[in-house]
């Protein structure tokens, strides 16, 4: 590897060396090859596009789906003295124009773009003027119909590629199933297939499935026996609160987290947990993406995840520091039923979906044949009560209608706070004198944002809090008060769901839900659910091997630390001996059933050891005993 890559790594990041796979990926990209990098979360994917882009003239265009992640990365780069900017739907038009101008004239090295911006007129107008050296696609599985987390807006990347045909693409993902991998390369028009894949084995992470009918008790027991930072995943917002207070009642430091909290409160909770002021975060799956805490010792799932892809990502947040950590799934008989029911919920009957579509048109008072490219604020609660649908039915129907190309449903468009002064000059001054307590808030606004008297500016409360040495909540309260008193117009950060029609309203009888949008996806969902059930119910395959096998890594060893491996070890036999005896037992019993005594006689091994293996195999339902006392291989 040319030293300039290493120089860049040392100069900007201060790291001594590349991690093994980073080097190869960087070299591949540096040579101008389309490249797919497959590494587990925390593996260090960002460096693989940042370093080669810095080594070349021009700008790296980065497509990434989450605005919060985008901001993190931009801030990290800036902190290292690298010019970076982000373009997403939460910015004002003026802010976006400034970002583009800087990208064209101002030496921006990294321009992060959220996928839905790629098709905008402004982007297409500016694109030819950008000197792009690399197109990096983060969370690239989002482009695949088969990927967990598919986002239709990702398909726009292909069109952008055609406009800059000579620029290489680097696709990054932690999702590794072979179908997704192939699909990503196809969707992104790779000139040649080219994948680099890091093993997904996590040798320091002990996977455990704990069958139990009293999950709360188990949770307390586990938290009392594994020390250190922890995440507890649950499926509902309500449960995040309930379990957090349960833990507090038992003197375990905990708080709760879900997508519905205010931005400020999420930031503060996250920070307390990150700095070990809170030990346990009880959260929905909204927590974790982009969080890089190395010393998480334990991830507990109170409820079964939807897929093993999701489980692997969430569980994988434990033990990033390579020290021993645990990923525990609590599993009850009821979970199996719940998972099966979830499939029905996620895929309402086609008739229902069509009715939702029709009702939606009526709700927006949209005549058939009209509405192309119209965008509406969508109040799902109001819609449900007007037409007597359940929220889940509507939510899931919208997702399917989106895939069928009728509309797009944006759940969480993260729009930053905005503010503008309503009072100026002498009146403002008089107010400042009369309200000393609010004066500091006016001052920080004036100091940090220009043009506030004529135009709305995006306000970053976290930033203001840092600059003025207070908390986000204080800033928020101060601004709200100024708003109520009519001094500023303050629009706090919000998340608005939007619906936009990608084609004009269609007549009910012409609505089609193609196979690949409905049936095939439903089947895929079923398969994923089955895999979770298999994983949780399996009592004789090493957990780590089970997962790796699922991700297409067929050659792997027993991990030696999961619950299954531990139970095997309790036989007192080493792995090789155990395996050898097990194989011979399988060979003999596959031919015919026989009594244990006869089998032991037949096998060329120590009698006591053989009996131990037989006992384990029977306990773990690998072999069974018939009513006549004969053993059979199940
Ligand atoms: P991913 O995107 O694969 O989840 P990130 O790019 O966010 O991973 O990197 C995870 C962490 O690893 C970051 O804290 C990053 O600074 C660190 N890291 C990446 N490469 C190296 C390296 N060569 N040496 C030391 N730390 C690294
Ligand atoms: Mg990443």
XYZ file of C-alpha atoms and ligand atoms in Angstrom:
662
model
C 0.000 0.000 0.000
C 1.409 3.399 -0.919
C 2.467 5.229 2.157
C 0.318 8.205 1.298
C -2.765 6.306 2.489
C -1.122 5.545 5.776
C 0.096 9.131 5.993
C -3.455 10.344 5.574
C -4.727 7.968 8.243
C -2.087 9.140 10.697
C -2.336 12.811 9.865
C -6.121 13.186 10.043
C -7.164 10.426 12.430
C -4.052 9.722 14.417
C -4.502 5.939 14.070
C -1.328 3.850 13.716
C -2.461 1.337 11.156
C -5.318 0.111 9.044
C -7.461 -2.772 10.105
C -6.806 -5.779 7.857
C -9.641 -5.441 5.373
C -9.567 -1.641 5.227
C -6.270 -1.736 3.359
C -7.485 -4.000 0.587
C -10.676 -2.058 0.099
C -8.842 1.251 -0.071
C -6.441 -0.142 -2.635
C -9.312 -1.463 -4.752
C -11.062 1.898 -4.668
C -7.799 3.747 -5.284
C -7.353 1.752 -8.479
C -10.746 2.943 -9.664
C -12.665 -0.324 -9.223
C -16.307 -0.520 -8.253
C -16.156 -2.119 -4.830
C -18.522 -3.627 -2.310
C -17.284 -3.658 1.269
C -19.029 -5.934 3.682
C -18.131 -5.443 7.303
C -20.054 -5.783 10.501
C -21.178 -2.603 12.236
C -18.229 -1.028 13.992
C -15.820 -2.658 11.560
C -14.558 0.718 10.336
C -16.271 1.228 6.999
C -16.143 5.041 6.929
C -12.368 5.150 6.692
C -12.491 3.043 3.519
C -14.044 5.833 1.467
C -12.648 8.756 3.421
C -8.994 7.854 3.002
C -8.929 7.185 -0.764
C -11.052 10.281 -1.389
C -8.567 12.402 0.534
C -5.738 10.942 -1.529
C -7.342 12.102 -4.768
C -8.291 15.501 -6.108
C -11.960 16.361 -6.134
C -14.912 15.573 -3.966
C -16.443 12.421 -2.593
C -20.217 12.182 -2.849
C -21.621 10.132 0.025
C -25.181 8.804 0.011
C -26.440 7.838 3.435
C -29.969 7.373 4.749
C -30.065 8.792 8.254
C -29.770 12.496 8.834
C -28.488 11.990 12.369
C -25.657 9.754 11.136
C -24.855 12.205 8.410
C -24.418 15.020 10.885
C -22.214 12.900 13.132
C -19.893 12.056 10.287
C -19.721 15.618 8.999
C -18.871 16.875 12.464
C -16.219 14.203 12.947
C -14.574 15.110 9.666
C -14.638 18.807 10.452
C -13.090 18.115 13.833
C -10.222 16.438 11.987
C -9.780 19.514 9.795
C -11.515 18.131 6.710
C -14.100 20.176 4.810
C -17.418 18.370 4.765
C -21.062 19.285 4.306
C -24.470 17.643 4.285
C -27.527 18.111 2.115
C -30.845 16.777 3.339
C -34.518 17.638 3.434
C -34.293 19.287 6.825
C -32.348 22.278 5.489
C -33.694 25.512 4.062
C -33.320 26.137 0.341
C -30.700 28.754 1.056
C -28.658 26.388 3.219
C -28.678 23.803 0.473
C -27.539 26.355 -2.101
C -24.689 27.438 0.150
C -23.609 23.822 0.579
C -23.573 23.325 -3.192
C -21.624 26.531 -3.770
C -19.029 25.418 -1.276
C -18.855 22.043 -2.952
C -18.221 23.678 -6.322
C -15.968 26.563 -5.315
C -15.076 26.153 -1.669
C -12.988 23.005 -1.529
C -15.507 20.711 0.171
C -13.995 17.216 0.273
C -17.058 15.259 1.385
C -20.608 16.042 0.388
C -23.152 13.902 2.206
C -26.523 13.641 0.507
C -29.675 11.904 1.627
C -31.052 9.725 -1.175
C -34.324 11.592 -1.675
C -32.344 14.721 -2.618
C -30.706 12.966 -5.571
C -33.679 13.382 -7.884
C -34.252 17.071 -7.142
C -33.828 19.637 -9.920
C -31.284 21.552 -7.884
C -29.101 18.475 -7.429
C -29.262 17.533 -11.101
C -28.441 21.100 -12.083
C -25.370 21.215 -9.809
C -24.102 17.681 -10.429
C -22.154 18.443 -13.657
C -20.214 21.157 -11.833
C -19.037 18.921 -9.017
C -15.645 17.282 -9.499
C -16.577 13.927 -8.048
C -13.771 11.444 -7.451
C -15.780 8.735 -5.690
C -19.407 7.821 -5.087
C -19.752 6.202 -1.676
C -23.036 4.474 -0.853
C -23.374 3.800 2.859
C -25.934 1.271 4.134
C -26.012 -0.010 0.571
C -28.405 -2.859 1.393
C -31.135 -0.193 1.342
C -31.037 -0.434 -2.438
C -31.973 -4.101 -2.449
C -35.535 -5.350 -2.437
C -34.119 -8.264 -0.453
C -32.262 -6.126 2.042
C -33.487 -5.487 5.515
C -34.462 -1.785 5.430
C -35.212 -1.287 1.724
C -35.642 2.377 0.729
C -37.110 3.155 -2.701
C -35.226 6.463 -2.823
C -31.990 4.475 -3.015
C -32.930 3.370 -6.511
C -32.206 6.940 -7.642
C -28.507 6.327 -7.141
C -28.418 4.244 -10.301
C -29.606 7.229 -12.340
C -26.929 9.435 -10.790
C -24.300 6.852 -11.685
C -25.265 7.076 -15.327
C -24.574 10.807 -15.271
C -21.057 10.282 -13.896
C -20.080 7.009 -15.584
C -16.340 7.256 -14.959
C -16.566 7.722 -11.206
C -16.046 4.502 -9.230
C -18.570 3.473 -6.617
C -17.864 2.078 -3.168
C -20.881 0.400 -1.592
C -20.794 -0.269 2.143
C -23.018 -2.513 4.198
C -23.181 -4.798 7.192
C -25.870 -6.990 5.670
C -24.289 -10.027 4.140
C -26.839 -12.502 2.800
C -25.652 -13.636 -0.647
C -28.831 -12.510 -2.466
C -28.510 -8.995 -1.086
C -24.832 -8.841 -1.973
C -25.489 -9.742 -5.595
C -28.460 -7.455 -5.818
C -26.489 -4.443 -4.569
C -23.858 -4.884 -7.275
C -26.519 -5.255 -9.921
C -28.617 -2.289 -8.792
C -25.538 -0.061 -8.628
C -24.410 -1.162 -12.118
C -21.030 -2.495 -11.017
C -18.705 -2.755 -14.001
C -17.315 -5.960 -12.493
C -18.332 -7.922 -9.421
C -15.923 -7.099 -6.641
C -16.677 -7.907 -3.009
C -14.547 -7.698 0.099
C -15.998 -9.404 3.070
C -14.878 -9.423 6.633
C -15.788 -12.454 8.670
C -18.866 -11.846 10.729
C -17.570 -13.972 13.556
C -17.453 -12.156 16.876
C -15.210 -14.380 18.960
C -15.635 -12.314 22.130
C -19.428 -12.220 21.983
C -21.295 -15.019 23.755
C -24.739 -15.558 22.256
C -27.253 -16.980 24.680
C -30.898 -17.983 24.256
C -32.690 -18.227 27.567
C -36.091 -19.947 27.403
C -38.199 -18.515 30.208
C -41.749 -17.728 31.181
C -40.714 -15.007 33.637
C -38.677 -12.560 31.657
C -38.528 -9.794 34.236
C -36.985 -12.068 36.801
C -34.459 -13.328 34.257
C -33.566 -9.798 33.231
C -32.814 -8.817 36.817
C -30.775 -11.950 37.358
C -28.720 -11.330 34.221
C -28.093 -7.675 35.009
C -26.975 -8.655 38.461
C -24.493 -11.192 37.185
C -22.994 -9.352 34.191
C -21.432 -6.034 35.167
C -21.128 -2.966 32.970
C -22.918 -1.019 30.322
C -26.009 -2.645 28.802
C -28.814 -2.232 26.280
C -32.197 -3.893 26.783
C -34.299 -4.045 23.616
C -38.098 -4.204 23.779
C -40.709 -3.846 21.083
C -42.933 -1.062 22.342
C -42.420 2.444 23.613
C -44.595 1.683 26.593
C -42.376 -1.190 27.637
C -39.248 0.973 27.499
C -40.729 3.061 30.305
C -42.035 0.112 32.287
C -38.814 -1.869 32.291
C -36.665 1.172 32.976
C -38.663 1.898 36.108
C -38.619 -1.763 37.107
C -34.836 -1.696 36.966
C -34.689 1.547 38.924
C -36.840 -0.028 41.615
C -34.164 -2.685 41.907
C -31.376 -0.137 42.254
C -30.128 -0.642 38.713
C -29.366 2.627 36.960
C -31.541 2.755 33.830
C -33.430 5.016 31.468
C -35.691 4.581 28.512
C -35.378 5.583 24.872
C -37.616 5.508 21.789
C -38.190 7.467 18.601
C -41.061 9.476 20.079
C -38.979 11.442 22.580
C -37.964 15.008 21.860
C -34.674 15.499 20.150
C -33.210 17.217 23.182
C -34.188 14.469 25.545
C -32.818 11.785 23.243
C -29.494 13.591 23.056
C -29.210 13.893 26.801
C -30.196 10.302 27.515
C -27.775 9.062 24.929
C -24.978 11.152 26.365
C -25.537 10.018 29.929
C -25.453 6.418 28.793
C -22.427 6.935 26.581
C -20.514 8.422 29.498
C -21.583 5.627 31.848
C -23.673 7.899 34.035
C -26.562 5.587 33.208
C -25.832 1.901 33.090
C -28.760 0.412 31.195
C -30.636 1.842 28.231
C -34.042 0.241 27.767
C -34.934 0.994 24.176
C -36.840 0.174 21.035
C -34.838 -0.570 17.914
C -34.726 3.196 17.299
C -31.692 3.186 19.564
C -28.239 2.239 18.432
C -27.703 3.154 14.785
C -24.569 5.216 14.590
C -23.783 4.863 18.255
C -20.244 3.872 18.783
C -19.758 2.782 22.392
C -16.973 0.241 22.659
C -17.565 -1.097 26.174
C -21.150 -2.375 26.037
C -21.001 -5.658 27.982
C -24.516 -6.903 27.465
C -27.392 -6.657 25.000
C -30.629 -8.306 26.116
C -33.638 -8.814 23.833
C -36.825 -9.094 25.851
C -38.845 -9.799 22.699
C -37.919 -11.683 19.565
C -36.537 -9.563 16.714
C -38.160 -9.619 13.234
C -35.138 -11.063 11.518
C -31.702 -12.444 12.263
C -30.242 -9.556 10.270
C -31.747 -7.158 12.769
C -30.737 -9.358 15.681
C -27.139 -9.599 14.542
C -26.878 -5.819 14.223
C -28.471 -5.105 17.574
C -26.704 -7.868 19.488
C -23.469 -6.852 17.777
C -23.443 -3.550 19.638
C -21.997 -5.445 22.589
C -18.258 -5.951 22.936
C -16.881 -3.690 20.234
C -13.754 -3.362 22.379
C -13.143 -7.085 21.746
C -13.501 -7.919 25.418
C -15.945 -10.574 26.556
C -19.590 -9.555 26.158
C -23.015 -11.200 26.102
C -25.994 -11.124 23.752
C -29.001 -12.709 25.399
C -32.366 -13.457 23.818
C -35.170 -14.165 26.269
C -37.591 -16.552 24.631
C -40.999 -17.828 25.671
C -43.540 -20.055 23.941
C -45.658 -17.012 23.347
C -42.941 -15.344 21.253
C -43.347 -17.910 18.553
C -47.065 -17.154 18.237
C -46.429 -13.425 18.285
C -43.897 -13.685 15.479
C -46.334 -15.620 13.352
C -49.071 -13.100 13.956
C -46.759 -10.272 13.027
C -46.639 -11.525 9.465
C -50.394 -11.068 9.181
C -50.113 -7.554 10.584
C -47.275 -6.534 8.300
C -49.200 -7.735 5.250
C -52.870 -6.723 5.433
C -55.197 -8.389 2.930
C -54.856 -6.932 -0.595
C -58.488 -5.747 -0.464
C -57.758 -3.793 2.701
C -54.691 -2.169 1.206
C -56.671 -1.043 -1.805
C -59.368 0.389 0.440
C -56.762 2.340 2.367
C -55.521 3.806 -0.902
C -59.001 4.824 -1.923
C -59.844 6.324 1.449
C -56.610 8.292 1.345
C -57.645 9.956 -1.906
C -60.952 10.913 -0.309
C -59.163 12.163 2.790
C -57.058 14.553 0.694
C -60.104 15.343 -1.476
C -58.209 14.299 -4.531
C -60.215 13.448 -7.684
C -59.275 10.318 -9.641
C -56.684 11.220 -12.288
C -55.234 14.115 -10.278
C -52.518 14.473 -7.658
C -49.332 13.633 -9.552
C -46.356 14.809 -7.450
C -48.583 16.362 -4.803
C -47.258 16.305 -1.253
C -49.480 16.227 1.833
C -48.851 16.457 5.556
C -50.316 13.266 6.874
C -52.037 12.927 10.231
C -52.378 9.196 10.519
C -54.480 9.334 13.699
C -57.041 11.601 12.114
C -57.179 9.467 9.011
C -57.726 6.299 11.039
C -60.566 7.702 13.044
C -62.206 9.230 9.971
C -62.202 5.924 8.102
C -62.168 3.468 10.945
C -58.861 1.759 10.206
C -56.319 0.636 12.771
C -53.044 2.526 12.744
C -51.015 -0.588 12.067
C -53.162 -1.545 9.100
C -52.758 1.895 7.574
C -49.065 2.073 8.305
C -48.332 -1.287 6.732
C -50.659 -0.688 3.793
C -48.845 2.566 3.020
C -45.525 0.768 2.965
C -46.874 -1.719 0.462
C -48.505 0.989 -1.684
C -45.160 2.727 -1.690
C -43.421 -0.365 -2.988
C -46.098 -0.713 -5.648
C -45.214 2.804 -6.823
C -48.437 4.662 -6.022
C -47.102 7.016 -3.407
C -44.260 7.616 -1.014
C -44.711 7.728 2.703
C -42.035 9.548 4.645
C -42.387 8.647 8.269
C -39.807 10.777 9.920
C -38.610 13.707 8.001
C -36.355 15.284 10.529
C -36.797 19.032 10.247
C -34.456 21.092 12.429
C -35.734 23.927 14.593
C -36.091 27.256 12.918
C -36.249 30.780 14.331
C -36.618 34.379 13.232
C -36.893 37.652 15.143
C -40.252 39.394 15.122
C -38.999 42.438 17.022
C -35.978 44.544 16.145
C -33.893 47.582 17.002
C -34.936 49.650 19.936
C -37.917 47.449 20.815
C -35.651 44.434 21.119
C -33.194 46.407 23.219
C -35.963 47.519 25.581
C -37.105 43.948 25.939
C -33.568 42.803 26.740
C -33.248 45.375 29.476
C -36.636 44.498 30.958
C -36.088 40.720 30.833
C -32.617 40.018 32.071
C -33.251 36.288 32.396
C -33.965 35.987 28.673
C -31.202 38.305 27.522
C -28.581 35.510 27.237
C -30.772 33.569 24.804
C -31.203 36.607 22.580
C -27.474 37.191 22.660
C -26.524 33.651 21.677
C -28.975 33.765 18.797
C -27.583 37.043 17.532
C -24.019 35.896 17.970
C -24.464 32.573 16.170
C -26.842 33.263 13.346
C -26.882 36.104 10.844
C -29.879 37.312 8.917
C -32.312 36.359 11.669
C -34.229 39.588 11.255
C -35.178 38.920 7.674
C -35.241 35.150 7.309
C -35.723 31.920 9.233
C -32.513 30.167 10.155
C -32.051 26.568 11.217
C -31.236 26.485 14.894
C -29.178 23.798 16.532
C -30.043 23.742 20.238
C -27.288 21.270 21.082
C -24.739 23.541 19.520
C -26.062 26.609 21.325
C -26.066 24.728 24.616
C -22.455 23.741 24.154
C -21.414 27.261 23.211
C -23.151 28.836 26.177
C -22.287 26.127 28.665
C -25.847 25.069 29.554
C -28.088 22.136 28.748
C -30.142 21.630 25.615
C -33.274 21.695 27.727
C -32.447 25.159 29.078
C -31.879 26.518 25.589
C -35.096 24.939 24.424
C -37.052 26.425 27.330
C -35.528 29.881 26.778
C -36.344 29.904 23.082
C -39.854 28.641 23.725
C -40.425 31.438 26.187
C -39.155 34.056 23.729
C -41.534 32.520 21.230
C -44.515 32.750 23.552
C -43.710 36.382 24.322
C -43.732 37.252 20.624
C -40.063 38.216 20.410
C -39.106 35.458 18.024
C -40.993 32.994 15.934
C -39.652 29.641 17.060
C -40.554 26.394 15.334
C -39.063 23.574 17.374
C -37.563 20.617 15.661
C -40.267 18.263 14.492
C -40.931 15.128 12.639
C -43.715 15.328 10.102
C -45.006 12.335 8.220
C -45.605 13.194 4.575
C -47.383 11.467 1.749
C -46.529 12.312 -1.831
C -48.260 10.875 -4.842
C -45.807 9.379 -7.323
C -48.634 8.886 -9.780
C -52.068 10.429 -10.110
C -54.855 8.934 -8.069
C -55.925 5.664 -9.626
C -59.408 4.234 -9.684
C -59.919 1.553 -7.063
C -60.532 -1.248 -9.544
C -57.231 -0.566 -11.337
C -54.998 -0.811 -8.288
C -52.469 -3.631 -8.703
C -50.190 -5.171 -6.138
C -47.618 -7.108 -8.165
C -46.217 -10.420 -6.925
C -42.808 -8.963 -6.132
C -44.449 -6.273 -4.040
C -46.848 -8.436 -2.077
C -46.660 -12.236 -2.300
C -42.921 -12.594 -2.671
C -42.206 -10.135 0.084
C -44.672 -11.760 2.368
C -42.944 -15.078 1.766
C -39.588 -13.494 2.465
C -40.908 -12.057 5.713
C -42.224 -15.489 6.644
C -38.832 -17.036 5.940
C -37.099 -14.454 8.088
C -39.503 -15.097 10.910
C -38.958 -18.842 10.613
C -35.207 -18.292 10.833
C -35.624 -16.382 14.092
C -37.812 -19.165 15.470
C -35.252 -21.768 14.386
C -32.420 -19.844 15.991
C -34.262 -19.443 19.264
C -35.583 -23.010 19.359
C -32.373 -24.717 18.337
C -30.786 -26.555 21.220
C -27.898 -28.292 19.542
C -26.158 -25.946 17.072
C -23.573 -23.443 18.253
C -25.328 -20.028 18.163
C -22.463 -18.302 16.457
C -22.284 -20.975 13.761
C -26.027 -20.770 13.268
C -25.828 -17.019 12.633
C -22.739 -17.175 10.439
C -24.292 -19.925 8.398
C -27.387 -17.797 7.925
C -25.184 -15.003 6.575
C -23.647 -17.357 4.046
C -20.455 -18.136 5.946
C -20.615 -21.909 5.837
C -17.220 -22.789 7.242
C -16.971 -21.839 10.871
C -16.017 -23.401 14.168
C -17.988 -23.806 17.345
C -17.511 -20.574 19.280
C -16.994 -22.309 22.613
C -18.770 -19.578 24.594
C -22.468 -19.628 23.613
C -25.019 -21.450 25.772
C -24.920 -24.527 23.547
C -21.146 -24.776 23.495
C -21.063 -24.270 27.254
C -23.572 -27.054 27.816
C -21.451 -29.326 25.655
C -18.370 -28.454 27.618
C -20.175 -29.516 30.752
C -19.911 -33.085 29.507
C -16.213 -32.646 30.292
C -15.166 -33.700 26.789
C -13.114 -31.621 24.417
C -14.654 -30.517 21.163
C -12.785 -32.937 18.887
C -13.628 -36.000 20.955
C -17.240 -34.911 21.252
C -17.540 -34.352 17.510
C -15.876 -37.688 16.701
C -18.236 -39.657 18.920
C -21.264 -37.705 17.698
C -20.423 -38.470 14.062
C -20.089 -42.196 14.667
C -23.355 -42.253 16.601
C -25.020 -40.527 13.678
C -23.557 -42.989 11.215
C -24.727 -46.034 13.197
C -28.184 -44.713 14.081
C -28.878 -43.507 10.562
C -28.621 -47.100 9.426
C -30.941 -48.545 12.064
C -32.340 -47.868 15.535
C -30.806 -49.736 18.459
C -30.690 -49.805 22.227
C -28.136 -47.608 23.987
C -26.316 -50.640 25.399
C -25.811 -52.153 21.954
C -24.627 -48.874 20.539
C -22.066 -48.364 23.283
C -20.699 -51.847 22.621
C -20.418 -51.114 18.911
C -18.542 -47.849 19.285
C -14.756 -47.955 19.582
C -14.656 -45.320 22.337
C -14.416 -45.181 26.082
C -17.758 -46.265 27.519
C -18.171 -43.386 29.956
C -17.411 -40.752 27.341
C -19.827 -42.318 24.883
C -22.599 -42.308 27.464
C -22.003 -38.623 28.173
C -22.321 -37.741 24.515
C -25.467 -39.874 24.200
C -26.957 -38.132 27.201
C -26.217 -34.693 25.747
C -27.613 -35.634 22.360
C -30.770 -36.906 23.975
C -31.174 -33.838 26.197
C -30.759 -31.649 23.145
C -33.178 -33.633 21.035
C -30.656 -34.739 18.479
C -31.534 -38.332 19.241
C -34.713 -39.733 20.744
C -35.789 -42.876 22.481
C -38.698 -44.943 21.183
C -41.220 -46.628 23.460
C -39.327 -49.900 23.107
C -36.175 -48.168 24.398
C -34.364 -47.912 21.088
C -32.413 -44.828 20.092
C -33.096 -43.029 16.815
C -31.394 -40.104 15.061
C -34.019 -37.362 14.759
P -18.901 1.124 10.605
O -19.361 2.212 9.666
O -18.319 -0.047 9.888
O -19.954 0.712 11.582
P -17.134 3.171 11.590
O -16.571 3.629 10.311
O -18.173 4.027 12.211
O -17.694 1.687 11.463
O -15.915 2.920 12.609
C -16.107 2.370 13.873
C -15.040 2.841 14.811
O -13.780 2.277 14.509
C -14.845 4.346 14.807
O -14.767 4.797 16.122
C -13.534 4.526 14.084
O -12.897 5.702 14.458
C -12.762 3.282 14.487
N -11.727 2.914 13.511
C -11.911 2.720 12.186
N -10.750 2.377 11.581
C -9.800 2.353 12.530
C -8.383 2.065 12.533
N -7.719 1.733 11.428
N -7.744 2.143 13.721
C -8.405 2.470 14.848
N -9.731 2.758 14.907
C -10.418 2.695 13.776
Mg -21.050 3.282 9.138
